[in-house]
Short mmCIF file of C-alpha atoms and ligand atoms in Angstrom, two decimals:
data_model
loop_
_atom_site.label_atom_id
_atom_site.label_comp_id
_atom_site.label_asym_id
_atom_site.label_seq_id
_atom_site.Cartn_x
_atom_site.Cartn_y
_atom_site.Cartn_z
CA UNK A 1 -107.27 -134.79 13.53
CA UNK A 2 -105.68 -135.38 9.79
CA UNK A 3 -102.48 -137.84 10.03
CA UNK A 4 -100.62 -136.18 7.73
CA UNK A 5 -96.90 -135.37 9.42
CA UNK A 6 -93.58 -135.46 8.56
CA UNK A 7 -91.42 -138.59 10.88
CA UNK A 8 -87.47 -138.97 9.77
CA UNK A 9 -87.83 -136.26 7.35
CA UNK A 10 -90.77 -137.47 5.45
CA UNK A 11 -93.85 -136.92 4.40
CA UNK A 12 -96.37 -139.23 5.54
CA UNK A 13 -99.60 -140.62 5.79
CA UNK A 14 -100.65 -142.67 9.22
CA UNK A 15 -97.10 -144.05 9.26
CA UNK A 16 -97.10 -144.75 5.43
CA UNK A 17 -94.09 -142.41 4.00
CA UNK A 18 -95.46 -140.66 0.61
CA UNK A 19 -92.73 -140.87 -1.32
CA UNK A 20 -92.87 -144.95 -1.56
CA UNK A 21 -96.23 -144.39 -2.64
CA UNK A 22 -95.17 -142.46 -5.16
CA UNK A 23 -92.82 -144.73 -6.25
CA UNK A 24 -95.34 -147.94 -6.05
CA UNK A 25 -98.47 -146.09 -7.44
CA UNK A 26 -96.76 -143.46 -9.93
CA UNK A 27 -97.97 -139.95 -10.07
CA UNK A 28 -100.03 -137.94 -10.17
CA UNK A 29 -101.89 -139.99 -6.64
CA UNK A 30 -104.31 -139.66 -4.56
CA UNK A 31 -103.89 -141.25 -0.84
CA UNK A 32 -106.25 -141.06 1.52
CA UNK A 33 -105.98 -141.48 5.58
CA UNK A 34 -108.76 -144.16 6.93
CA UNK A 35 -107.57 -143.20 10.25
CA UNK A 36 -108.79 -139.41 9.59
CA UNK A 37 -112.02 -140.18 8.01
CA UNK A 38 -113.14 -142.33 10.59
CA UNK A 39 -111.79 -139.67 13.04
CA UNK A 40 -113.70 -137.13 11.97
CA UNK A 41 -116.87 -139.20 11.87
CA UNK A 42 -116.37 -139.95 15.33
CA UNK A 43 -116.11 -136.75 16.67
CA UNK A 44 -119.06 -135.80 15.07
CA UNK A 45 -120.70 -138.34 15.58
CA UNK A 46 -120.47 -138.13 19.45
CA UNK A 47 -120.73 -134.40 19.75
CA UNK A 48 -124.17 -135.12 18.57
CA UNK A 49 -124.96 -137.72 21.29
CA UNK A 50 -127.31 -134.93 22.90
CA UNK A 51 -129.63 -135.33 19.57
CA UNK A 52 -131.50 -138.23 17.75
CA UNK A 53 -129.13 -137.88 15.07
CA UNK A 54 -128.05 -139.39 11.31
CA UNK A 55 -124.65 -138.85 9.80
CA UNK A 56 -125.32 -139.26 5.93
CA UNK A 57 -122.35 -138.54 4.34
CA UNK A 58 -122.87 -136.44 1.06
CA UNK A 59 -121.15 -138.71 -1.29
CA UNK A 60 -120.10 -136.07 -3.98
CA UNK A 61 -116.91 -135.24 -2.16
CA UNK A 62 -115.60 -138.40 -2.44
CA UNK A 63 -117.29 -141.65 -4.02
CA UNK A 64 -114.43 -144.03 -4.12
CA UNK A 65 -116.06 -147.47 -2.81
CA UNK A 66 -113.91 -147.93 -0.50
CA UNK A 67 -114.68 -144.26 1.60
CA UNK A 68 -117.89 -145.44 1.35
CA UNK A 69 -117.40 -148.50 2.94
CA UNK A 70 -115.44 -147.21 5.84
CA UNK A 71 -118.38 -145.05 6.62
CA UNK A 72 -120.73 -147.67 5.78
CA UNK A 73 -118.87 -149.26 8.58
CA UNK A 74 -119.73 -146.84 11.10
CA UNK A 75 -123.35 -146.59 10.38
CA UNK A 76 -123.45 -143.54 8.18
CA UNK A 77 -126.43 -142.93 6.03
CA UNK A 78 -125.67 -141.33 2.28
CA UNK A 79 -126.76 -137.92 0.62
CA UNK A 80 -126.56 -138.81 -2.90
CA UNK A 81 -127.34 -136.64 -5.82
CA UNK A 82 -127.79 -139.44 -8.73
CA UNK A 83 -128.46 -142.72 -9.34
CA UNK A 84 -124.64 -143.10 -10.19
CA UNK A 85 -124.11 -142.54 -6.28
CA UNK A 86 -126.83 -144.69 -5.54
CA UNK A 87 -125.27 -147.45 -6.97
CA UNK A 88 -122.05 -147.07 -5.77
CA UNK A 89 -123.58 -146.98 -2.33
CA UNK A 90 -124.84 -149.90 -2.75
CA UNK A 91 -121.96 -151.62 -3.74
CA UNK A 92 -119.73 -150.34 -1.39
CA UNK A 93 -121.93 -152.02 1.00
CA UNK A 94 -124.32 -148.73 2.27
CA UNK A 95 -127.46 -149.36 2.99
CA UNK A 96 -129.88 -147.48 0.49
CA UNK A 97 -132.66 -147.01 3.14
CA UNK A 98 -130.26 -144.53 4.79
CA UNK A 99 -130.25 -142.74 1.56
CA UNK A 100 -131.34 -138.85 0.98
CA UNK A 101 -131.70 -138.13 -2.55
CA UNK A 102 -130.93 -134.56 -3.44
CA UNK A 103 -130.65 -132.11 -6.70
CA UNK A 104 -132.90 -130.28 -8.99
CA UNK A 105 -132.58 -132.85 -11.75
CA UNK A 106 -133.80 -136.19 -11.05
CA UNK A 107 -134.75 -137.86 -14.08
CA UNK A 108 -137.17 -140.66 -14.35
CA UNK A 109 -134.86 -143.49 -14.81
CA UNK A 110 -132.91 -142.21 -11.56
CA UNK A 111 -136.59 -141.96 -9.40
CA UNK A 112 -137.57 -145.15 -10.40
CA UNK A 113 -134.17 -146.92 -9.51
CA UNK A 114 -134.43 -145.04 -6.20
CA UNK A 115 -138.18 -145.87 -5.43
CA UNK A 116 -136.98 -149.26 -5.79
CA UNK A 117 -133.61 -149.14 -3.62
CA UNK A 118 -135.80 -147.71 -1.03
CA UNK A 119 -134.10 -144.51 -0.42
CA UNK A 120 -135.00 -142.53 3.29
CA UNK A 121 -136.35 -139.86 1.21
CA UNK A 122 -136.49 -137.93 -1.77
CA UNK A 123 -135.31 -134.03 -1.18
CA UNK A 124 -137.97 -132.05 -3.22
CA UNK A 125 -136.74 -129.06 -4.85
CA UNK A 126 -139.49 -128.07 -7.24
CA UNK A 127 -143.28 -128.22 -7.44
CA UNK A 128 -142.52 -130.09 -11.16
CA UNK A 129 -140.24 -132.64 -9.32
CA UNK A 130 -142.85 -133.37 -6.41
CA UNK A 131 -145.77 -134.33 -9.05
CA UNK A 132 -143.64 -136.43 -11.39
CA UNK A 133 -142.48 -138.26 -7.98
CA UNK A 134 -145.90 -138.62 -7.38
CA UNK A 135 -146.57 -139.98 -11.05
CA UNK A 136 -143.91 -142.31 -11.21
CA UNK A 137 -144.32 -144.11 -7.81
CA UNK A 138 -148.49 -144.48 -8.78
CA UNK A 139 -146.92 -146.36 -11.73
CA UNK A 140 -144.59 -148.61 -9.32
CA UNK A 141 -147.42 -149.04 -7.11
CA UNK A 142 -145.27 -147.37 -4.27
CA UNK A 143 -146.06 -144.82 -1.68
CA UNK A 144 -142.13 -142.38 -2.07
CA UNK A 145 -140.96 -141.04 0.84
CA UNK A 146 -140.33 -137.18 0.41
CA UNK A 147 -138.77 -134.36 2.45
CA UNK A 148 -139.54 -130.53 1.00
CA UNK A 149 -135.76 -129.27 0.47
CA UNK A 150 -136.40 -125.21 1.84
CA UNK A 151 -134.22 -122.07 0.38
CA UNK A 152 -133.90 -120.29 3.40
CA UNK A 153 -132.84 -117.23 1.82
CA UNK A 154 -129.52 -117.03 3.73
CA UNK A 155 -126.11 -115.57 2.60
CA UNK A 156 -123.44 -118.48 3.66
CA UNK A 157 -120.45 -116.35 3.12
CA UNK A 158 -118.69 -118.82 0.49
CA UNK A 159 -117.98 -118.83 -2.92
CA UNK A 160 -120.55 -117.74 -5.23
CA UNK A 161 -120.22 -121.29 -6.74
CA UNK A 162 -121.00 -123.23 -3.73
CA UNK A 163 -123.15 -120.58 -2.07
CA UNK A 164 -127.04 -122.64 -2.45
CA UNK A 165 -129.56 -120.83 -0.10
CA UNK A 166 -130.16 -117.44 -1.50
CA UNK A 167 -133.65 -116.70 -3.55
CA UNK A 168 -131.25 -116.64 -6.42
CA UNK A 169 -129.76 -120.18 -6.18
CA UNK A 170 -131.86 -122.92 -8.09
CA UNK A 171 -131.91 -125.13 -5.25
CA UNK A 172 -135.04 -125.86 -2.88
CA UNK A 173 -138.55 -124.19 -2.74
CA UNK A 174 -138.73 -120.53 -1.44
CA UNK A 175 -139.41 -120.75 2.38
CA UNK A 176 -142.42 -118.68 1.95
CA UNK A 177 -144.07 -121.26 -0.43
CA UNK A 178 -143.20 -124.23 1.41
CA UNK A 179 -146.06 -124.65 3.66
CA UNK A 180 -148.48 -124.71 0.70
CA UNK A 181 -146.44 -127.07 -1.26
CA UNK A 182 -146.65 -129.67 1.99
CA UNK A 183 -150.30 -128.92 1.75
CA UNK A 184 -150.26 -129.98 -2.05
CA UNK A 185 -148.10 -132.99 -1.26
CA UNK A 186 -150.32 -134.31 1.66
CA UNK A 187 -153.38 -134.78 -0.77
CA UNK A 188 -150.79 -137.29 -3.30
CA UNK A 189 -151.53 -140.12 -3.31
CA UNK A 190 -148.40 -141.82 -3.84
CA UNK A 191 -146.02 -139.71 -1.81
CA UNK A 192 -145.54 -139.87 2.28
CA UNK A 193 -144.04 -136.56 3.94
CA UNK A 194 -141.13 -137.56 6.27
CA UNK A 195 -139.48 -134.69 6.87
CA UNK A 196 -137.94 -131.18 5.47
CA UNK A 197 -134.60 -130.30 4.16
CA UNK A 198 -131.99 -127.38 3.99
CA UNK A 199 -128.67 -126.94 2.66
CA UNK A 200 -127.27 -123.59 2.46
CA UNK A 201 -123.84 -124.01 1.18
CA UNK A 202 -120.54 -125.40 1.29
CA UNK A 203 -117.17 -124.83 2.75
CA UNK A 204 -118.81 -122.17 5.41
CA UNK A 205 -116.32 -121.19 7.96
CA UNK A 206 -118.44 -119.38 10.52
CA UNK A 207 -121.29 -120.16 12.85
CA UNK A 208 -123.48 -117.29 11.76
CA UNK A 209 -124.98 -118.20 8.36
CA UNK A 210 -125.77 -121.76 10.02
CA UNK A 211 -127.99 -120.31 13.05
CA UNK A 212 -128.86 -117.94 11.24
CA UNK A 213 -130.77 -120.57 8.55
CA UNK A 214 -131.65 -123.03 11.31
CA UNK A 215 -133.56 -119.85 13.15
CA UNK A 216 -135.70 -119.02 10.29
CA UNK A 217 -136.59 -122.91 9.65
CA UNK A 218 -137.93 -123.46 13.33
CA UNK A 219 -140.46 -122.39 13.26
CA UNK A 220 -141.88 -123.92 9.96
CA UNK A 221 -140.61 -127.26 11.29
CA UNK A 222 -142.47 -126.60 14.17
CA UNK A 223 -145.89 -126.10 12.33
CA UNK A 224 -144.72 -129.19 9.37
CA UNK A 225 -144.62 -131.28 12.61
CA UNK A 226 -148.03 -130.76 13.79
CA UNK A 227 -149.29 -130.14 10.41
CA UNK A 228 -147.71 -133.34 8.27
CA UNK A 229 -146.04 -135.35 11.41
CA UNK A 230 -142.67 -134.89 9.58
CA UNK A 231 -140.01 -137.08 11.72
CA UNK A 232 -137.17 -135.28 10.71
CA UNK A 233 -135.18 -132.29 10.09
CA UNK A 234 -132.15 -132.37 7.75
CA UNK A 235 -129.86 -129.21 8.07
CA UNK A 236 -128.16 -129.95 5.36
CA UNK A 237 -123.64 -130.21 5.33
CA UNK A 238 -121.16 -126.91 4.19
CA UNK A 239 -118.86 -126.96 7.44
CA UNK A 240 -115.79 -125.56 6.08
CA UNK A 241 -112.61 -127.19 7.14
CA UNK A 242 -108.95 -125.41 7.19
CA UNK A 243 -106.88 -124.99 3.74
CA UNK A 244 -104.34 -122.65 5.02
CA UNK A 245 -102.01 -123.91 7.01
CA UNK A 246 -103.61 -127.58 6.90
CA UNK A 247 -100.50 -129.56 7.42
CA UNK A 248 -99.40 -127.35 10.58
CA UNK A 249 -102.60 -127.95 12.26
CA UNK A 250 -101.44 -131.28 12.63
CA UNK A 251 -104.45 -132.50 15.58
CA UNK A 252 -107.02 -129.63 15.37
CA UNK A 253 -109.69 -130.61 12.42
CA UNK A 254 -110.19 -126.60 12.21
CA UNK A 255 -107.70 -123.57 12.50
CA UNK A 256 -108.78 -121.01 15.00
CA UNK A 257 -105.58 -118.95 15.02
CA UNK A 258 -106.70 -115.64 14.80
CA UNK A 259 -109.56 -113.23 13.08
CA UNK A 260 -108.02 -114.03 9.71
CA UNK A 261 -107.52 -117.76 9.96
CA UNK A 262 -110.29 -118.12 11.77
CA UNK A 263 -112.61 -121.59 11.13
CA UNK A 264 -115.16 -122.66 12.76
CA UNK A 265 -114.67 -125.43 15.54
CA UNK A 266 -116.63 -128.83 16.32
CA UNK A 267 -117.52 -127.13 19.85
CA UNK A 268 -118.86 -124.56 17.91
CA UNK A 269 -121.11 -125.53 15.58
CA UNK A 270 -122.67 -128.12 17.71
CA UNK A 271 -122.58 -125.73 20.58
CA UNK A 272 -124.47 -123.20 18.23
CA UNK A 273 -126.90 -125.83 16.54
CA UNK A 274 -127.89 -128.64 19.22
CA UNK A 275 -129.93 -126.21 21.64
CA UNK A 276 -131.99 -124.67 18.97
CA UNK A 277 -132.66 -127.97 17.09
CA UNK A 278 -132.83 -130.17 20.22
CA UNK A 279 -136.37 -128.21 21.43
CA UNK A 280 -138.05 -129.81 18.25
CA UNK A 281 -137.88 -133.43 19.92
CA UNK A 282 -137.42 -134.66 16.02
CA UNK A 283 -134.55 -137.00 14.23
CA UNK A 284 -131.89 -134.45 12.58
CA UNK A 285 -130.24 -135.52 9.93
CA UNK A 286 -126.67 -133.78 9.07
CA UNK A 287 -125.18 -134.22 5.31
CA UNK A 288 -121.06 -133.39 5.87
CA UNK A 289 -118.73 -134.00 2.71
CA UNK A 290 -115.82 -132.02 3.02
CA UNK A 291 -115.76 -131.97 7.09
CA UNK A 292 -115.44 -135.99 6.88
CA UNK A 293 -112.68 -136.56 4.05
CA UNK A 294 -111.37 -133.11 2.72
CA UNK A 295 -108.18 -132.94 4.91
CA UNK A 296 -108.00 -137.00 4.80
CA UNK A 297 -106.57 -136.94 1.23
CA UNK A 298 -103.38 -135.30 -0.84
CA UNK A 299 -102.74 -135.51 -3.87
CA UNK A 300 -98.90 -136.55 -4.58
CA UNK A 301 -97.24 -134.88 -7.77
CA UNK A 302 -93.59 -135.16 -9.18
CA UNK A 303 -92.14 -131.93 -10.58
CA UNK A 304 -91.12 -132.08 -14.19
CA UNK A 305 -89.29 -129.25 -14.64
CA UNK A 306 -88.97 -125.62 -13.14
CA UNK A 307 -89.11 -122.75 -16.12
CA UNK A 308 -88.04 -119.61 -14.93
CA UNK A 309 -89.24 -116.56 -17.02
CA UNK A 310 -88.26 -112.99 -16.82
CA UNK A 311 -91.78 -112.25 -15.12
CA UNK A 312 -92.25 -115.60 -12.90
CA UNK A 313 -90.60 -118.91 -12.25
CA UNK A 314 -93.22 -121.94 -12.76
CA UNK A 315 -92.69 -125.03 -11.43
CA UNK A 316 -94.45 -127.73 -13.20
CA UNK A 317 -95.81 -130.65 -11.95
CA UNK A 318 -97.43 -134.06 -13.49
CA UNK A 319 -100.88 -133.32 -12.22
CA UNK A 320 -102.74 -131.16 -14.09
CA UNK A 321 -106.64 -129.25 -13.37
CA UNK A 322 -108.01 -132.10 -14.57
CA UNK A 323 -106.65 -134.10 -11.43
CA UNK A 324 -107.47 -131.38 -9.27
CA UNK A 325 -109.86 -128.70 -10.56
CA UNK A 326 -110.87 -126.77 -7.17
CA UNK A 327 -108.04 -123.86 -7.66
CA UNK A 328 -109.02 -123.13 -11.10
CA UNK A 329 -113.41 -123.45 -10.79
CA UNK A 330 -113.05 -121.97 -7.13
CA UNK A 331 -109.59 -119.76 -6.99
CA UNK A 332 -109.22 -123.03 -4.10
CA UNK A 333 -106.57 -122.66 -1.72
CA UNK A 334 -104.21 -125.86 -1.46
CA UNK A 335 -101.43 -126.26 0.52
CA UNK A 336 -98.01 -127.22 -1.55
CA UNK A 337 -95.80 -129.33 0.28
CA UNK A 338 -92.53 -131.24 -0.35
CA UNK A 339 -92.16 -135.10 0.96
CA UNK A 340 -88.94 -134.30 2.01
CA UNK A 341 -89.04 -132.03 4.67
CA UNK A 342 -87.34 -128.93 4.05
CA UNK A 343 -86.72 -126.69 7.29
CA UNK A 344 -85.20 -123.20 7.51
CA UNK A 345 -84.26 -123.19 3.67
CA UNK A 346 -84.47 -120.07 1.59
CA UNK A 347 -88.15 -119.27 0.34
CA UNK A 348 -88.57 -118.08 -3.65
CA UNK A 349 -91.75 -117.24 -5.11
CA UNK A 350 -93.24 -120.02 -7.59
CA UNK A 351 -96.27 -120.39 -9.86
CA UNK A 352 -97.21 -124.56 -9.53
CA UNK A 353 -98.93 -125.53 -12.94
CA UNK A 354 -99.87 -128.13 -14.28
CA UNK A 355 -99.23 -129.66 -17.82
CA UNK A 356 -102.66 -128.66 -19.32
CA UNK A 357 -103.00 -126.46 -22.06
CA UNK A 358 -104.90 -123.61 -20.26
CA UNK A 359 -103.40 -120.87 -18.35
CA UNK A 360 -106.23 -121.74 -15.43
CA UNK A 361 -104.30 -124.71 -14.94
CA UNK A 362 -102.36 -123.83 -11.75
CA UNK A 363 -102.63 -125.13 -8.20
CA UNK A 364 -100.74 -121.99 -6.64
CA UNK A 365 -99.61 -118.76 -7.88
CA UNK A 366 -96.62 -116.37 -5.96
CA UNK A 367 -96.45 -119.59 -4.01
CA UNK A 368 -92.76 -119.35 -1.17
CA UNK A 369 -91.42 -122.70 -2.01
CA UNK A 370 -88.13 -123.67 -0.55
CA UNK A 371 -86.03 -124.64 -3.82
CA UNK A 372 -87.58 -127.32 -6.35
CA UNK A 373 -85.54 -129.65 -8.49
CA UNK A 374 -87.37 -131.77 -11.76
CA UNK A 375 -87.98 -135.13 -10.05
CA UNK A 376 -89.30 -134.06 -6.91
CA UNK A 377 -92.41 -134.94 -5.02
CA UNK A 378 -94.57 -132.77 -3.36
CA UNK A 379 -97.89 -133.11 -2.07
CA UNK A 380 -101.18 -130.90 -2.57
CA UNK A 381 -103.15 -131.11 0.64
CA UNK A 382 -106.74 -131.24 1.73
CA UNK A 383 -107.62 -132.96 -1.50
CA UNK A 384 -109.25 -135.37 0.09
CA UNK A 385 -113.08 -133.86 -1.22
CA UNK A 386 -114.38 -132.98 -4.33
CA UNK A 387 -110.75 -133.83 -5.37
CA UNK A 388 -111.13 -137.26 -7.44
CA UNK A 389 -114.59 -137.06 -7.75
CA UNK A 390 -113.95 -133.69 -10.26
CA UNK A 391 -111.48 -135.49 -11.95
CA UNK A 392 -112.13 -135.65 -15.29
CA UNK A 393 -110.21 -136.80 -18.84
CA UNK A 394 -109.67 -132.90 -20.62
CA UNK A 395 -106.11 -133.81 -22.35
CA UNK A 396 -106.82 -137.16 -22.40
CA UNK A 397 -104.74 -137.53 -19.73
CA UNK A 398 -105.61 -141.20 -17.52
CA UNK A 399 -107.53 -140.64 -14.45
CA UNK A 400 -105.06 -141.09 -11.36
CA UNK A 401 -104.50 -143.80 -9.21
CA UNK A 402 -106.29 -144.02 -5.55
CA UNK A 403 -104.97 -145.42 -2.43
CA UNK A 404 -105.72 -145.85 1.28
CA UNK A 405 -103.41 -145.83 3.88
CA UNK A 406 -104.19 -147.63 7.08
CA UNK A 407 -101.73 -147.53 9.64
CA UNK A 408 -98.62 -148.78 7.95
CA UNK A 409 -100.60 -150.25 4.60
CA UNK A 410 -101.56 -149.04 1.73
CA UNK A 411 -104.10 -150.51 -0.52
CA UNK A 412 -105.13 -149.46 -4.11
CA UNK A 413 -108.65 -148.49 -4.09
CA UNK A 414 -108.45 -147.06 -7.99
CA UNK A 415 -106.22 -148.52 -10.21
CA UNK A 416 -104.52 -145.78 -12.71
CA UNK A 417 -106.15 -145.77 -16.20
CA UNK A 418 -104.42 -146.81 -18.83
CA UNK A 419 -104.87 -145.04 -22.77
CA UNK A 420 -107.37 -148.55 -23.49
CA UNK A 421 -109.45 -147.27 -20.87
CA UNK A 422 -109.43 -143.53 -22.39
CA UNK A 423 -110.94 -144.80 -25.33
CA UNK A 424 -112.66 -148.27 -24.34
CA UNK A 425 -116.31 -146.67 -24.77
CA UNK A 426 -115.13 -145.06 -28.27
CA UNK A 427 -116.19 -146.07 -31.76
CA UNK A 428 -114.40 -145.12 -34.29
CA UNK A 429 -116.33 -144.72 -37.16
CA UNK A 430 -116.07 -144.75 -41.30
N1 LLP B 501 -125.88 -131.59 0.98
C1 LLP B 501 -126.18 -131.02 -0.21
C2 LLP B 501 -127.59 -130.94 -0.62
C3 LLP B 501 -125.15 -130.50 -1.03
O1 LLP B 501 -125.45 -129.94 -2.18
C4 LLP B 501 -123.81 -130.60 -0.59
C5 LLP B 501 -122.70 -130.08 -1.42
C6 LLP B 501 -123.53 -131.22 0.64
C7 LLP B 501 -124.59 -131.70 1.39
C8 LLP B 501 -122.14 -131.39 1.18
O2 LLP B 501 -121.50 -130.18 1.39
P1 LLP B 501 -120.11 -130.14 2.19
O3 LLP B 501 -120.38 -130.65 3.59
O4 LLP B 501 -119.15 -131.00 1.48
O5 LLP B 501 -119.74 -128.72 2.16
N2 LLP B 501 -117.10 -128.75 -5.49
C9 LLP B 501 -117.17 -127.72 -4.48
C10 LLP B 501 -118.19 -128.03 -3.42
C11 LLP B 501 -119.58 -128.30 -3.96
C12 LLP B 501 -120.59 -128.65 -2.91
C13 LLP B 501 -121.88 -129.11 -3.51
N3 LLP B 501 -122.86 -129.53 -2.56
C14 LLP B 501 -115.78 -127.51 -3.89
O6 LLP B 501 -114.84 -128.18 -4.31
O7 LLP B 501 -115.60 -126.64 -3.06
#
């Protein structure tokens, strides 16, 4: 349930109107719903209750310290893909023994931090990766805890981007090879098998690709558990979570509407997943981004002026693709919204851009707006994941400003940077 609603005619967040965060933080802003995040968790967490389960939160999709805390708070574990998230885990507060380490690139700098942090595991994803683990802990004098990351070889039904368990992805070790690879890893002397690991995608929206991955895996985890006494199973995160319509479905986490909004439901995916993984009597470990945060966050931009061409009318905005870069890498869908609610007014047809100088710098195109003056605010919703943490300086335009609403509060959790901080790590040379 996301606590984004409109009360007297505004936008708001928990009962935090938008538009005086706006006005307190500037724009372009992120806010972000504690309420929702910890929501979500919670549901998750207890339609699990049937399995030995671990949340661990794949910190990618948003790394601010204080998400991390909140979940920290409720006893998440982490799935963290550098030594960058690492760290931030561990400053938030997250405990690094909860850790899963992911990605094909781990360099030695990162391993060794890790090794010494402790992480839960390191997910293998190449025969390369497995011996210079090996290596590097002999050199620590440490035994590293390692789970075999497996490409199932399953088409998730996503964008081609975000789409990670075909034969054709770089992630994880053919499923065919995997049981030799185990073998290889049990004579190491410096690595201990805990478990295996799958991921197949991200921002899936039906059941089908999920069984369909967790089928083929059972019955290699079956003969890893005899074989190696693995203790768990990771199945990896990609539930997909409404765009369309986001603000509308107001106390449902997913949409299921009809055939073509249809999203996959809580009910559903444990419904689908629990019996099949619950007959392996092992821990399974789950590694949701988007699910817990995505439709926890907006971004809040003020219109700077509306240009109206023969061929379109654009309305643009202070937030640009380097804010938000999901509809321009992913053709992402995001909700446009005005924090002053605007009922039964006249629709027109709007391209939203952004003030970058690329024409993939848009966050909706042929978009029915009700009418948009220079100086409003509007909101872009469900940019709660991989919003922020994409963010990045192209124009040297200043990162934006963070906040967290709880309740009626907000709190800055990223101040806005300034043009010093653009340039603090410069040197200007001759
Ligand atoms: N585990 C692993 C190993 C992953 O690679 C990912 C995401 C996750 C878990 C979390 O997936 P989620 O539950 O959030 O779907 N920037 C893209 C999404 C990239 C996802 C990368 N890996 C987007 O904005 O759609």
């Amino acid at each position: 349930m996301h606590s984004f609603h409109y009360q007297r005619g505004k936008l708001t967040c928990e009962s935090y109107p938008l538009d005086k965060a706006a006005e307190r933080y500037g724009t372009p802003l992120y806010v972000y719903s504690s309420h929702t995040i910890v929501d979500h968790y919670q549901r998750l967490d207890r339609a699990l209750h049937e399995l030995h389960h671990e949340i661990c939160y794949a910190v990618k999709a948003n790394s601010n310290l204080s998400v991390i805390r909140l979940l920290a708070d409720q006893g998440a574990g982490f799935d963290i893909v550098s030594g960058g998230e690492l760290y931030r885990v561990i400053k938030a507060g997250g405990n690094p023994t909860k850790c899963t380490y992911a990605g094909v690139g781990k360099s030695r700098e990162e391993i060794e931090y890790a090794l010494r942090c402790e992480v839960l595991s390191f997910n293998i994803e190449s025969e390369q990766e497995l011996s210079a683990i090996d290596e590097i802990a002999r050199s620590l004098n440490k035994r590293a805890p390692i789970a075999i990351r497996v490409n199932p070889d399953v088409s998730a039904s996503t964008h081609k981007y975000i789409s990670t368990g075909k034969t054709e992805n770089k992630f994880g070790i053919a499923i065919d090879r995997v049981a030799e690879v185990y073998d290889r890893a049990q004579k190491m002397s410096n690595v201990r098998i805990r478990g295996v690991q799958m991921h197949i995608g991200s921002q899936i929206t039906e059941i089908k690709p999920f069984v369909q991955a967790i089928e083929k895996m059972v019955p290699l985890v079956r003969q890893l558990k005899s074989d190696c006494g693995i203790e768990f199973f990771s199945i990896g995160g990609g539930i997909g979570i409404v765009y369309r319509g986001s603000l509308e479905s107001g106390d449902k986490i997913w949409w299921k509407e009809d055939q073509s909004r249809h999203s996959l439901t809580i009910q559903e995916y444990t419904g689908a997943t629990i019996p099949l993984l619950k007959s392996l009597s092992l821990r399974v470990l789950l590694e949701p981004g988007r699910f817990l945060v995505g439709n926890a966050g907006v971004l809040l931009t003020r219109v700077l002026y509306v240009k109206k061409t023969p061929a379109k009318t654009f309305v643009i905005v202070d937030a640009g693709m380097n804010d938000l870069i999901r509809p321009a890498l992913y053709q992402g869908y995001h909700e446009v919204v005005p924090l002053r609610e605007s009922r039964d007014q006249p629709l027109t047809k709007v391209d939203v851009v952004g003030p970058v100088c690329e024409s993939g710098d848009f966050f909706a195109m042929d978009r029915d707006l009700v009418r948009i003056e220079p100086g409003d605010l509007l909101a872009l919703m469900s940019a709660g994941a991989y919003g922020f943490t994409m963010a990045s300086n192209y124009n040297s335009r200043p990162l934006p400003a963070e906040v967290l609403v709880s309740g009626s509060e907000a709190k800055i959790v990223r101040r806005r940077q300034s043009y010093a901080d653009l340039i603090e790590h410069e040197i200007a040379e001759g």
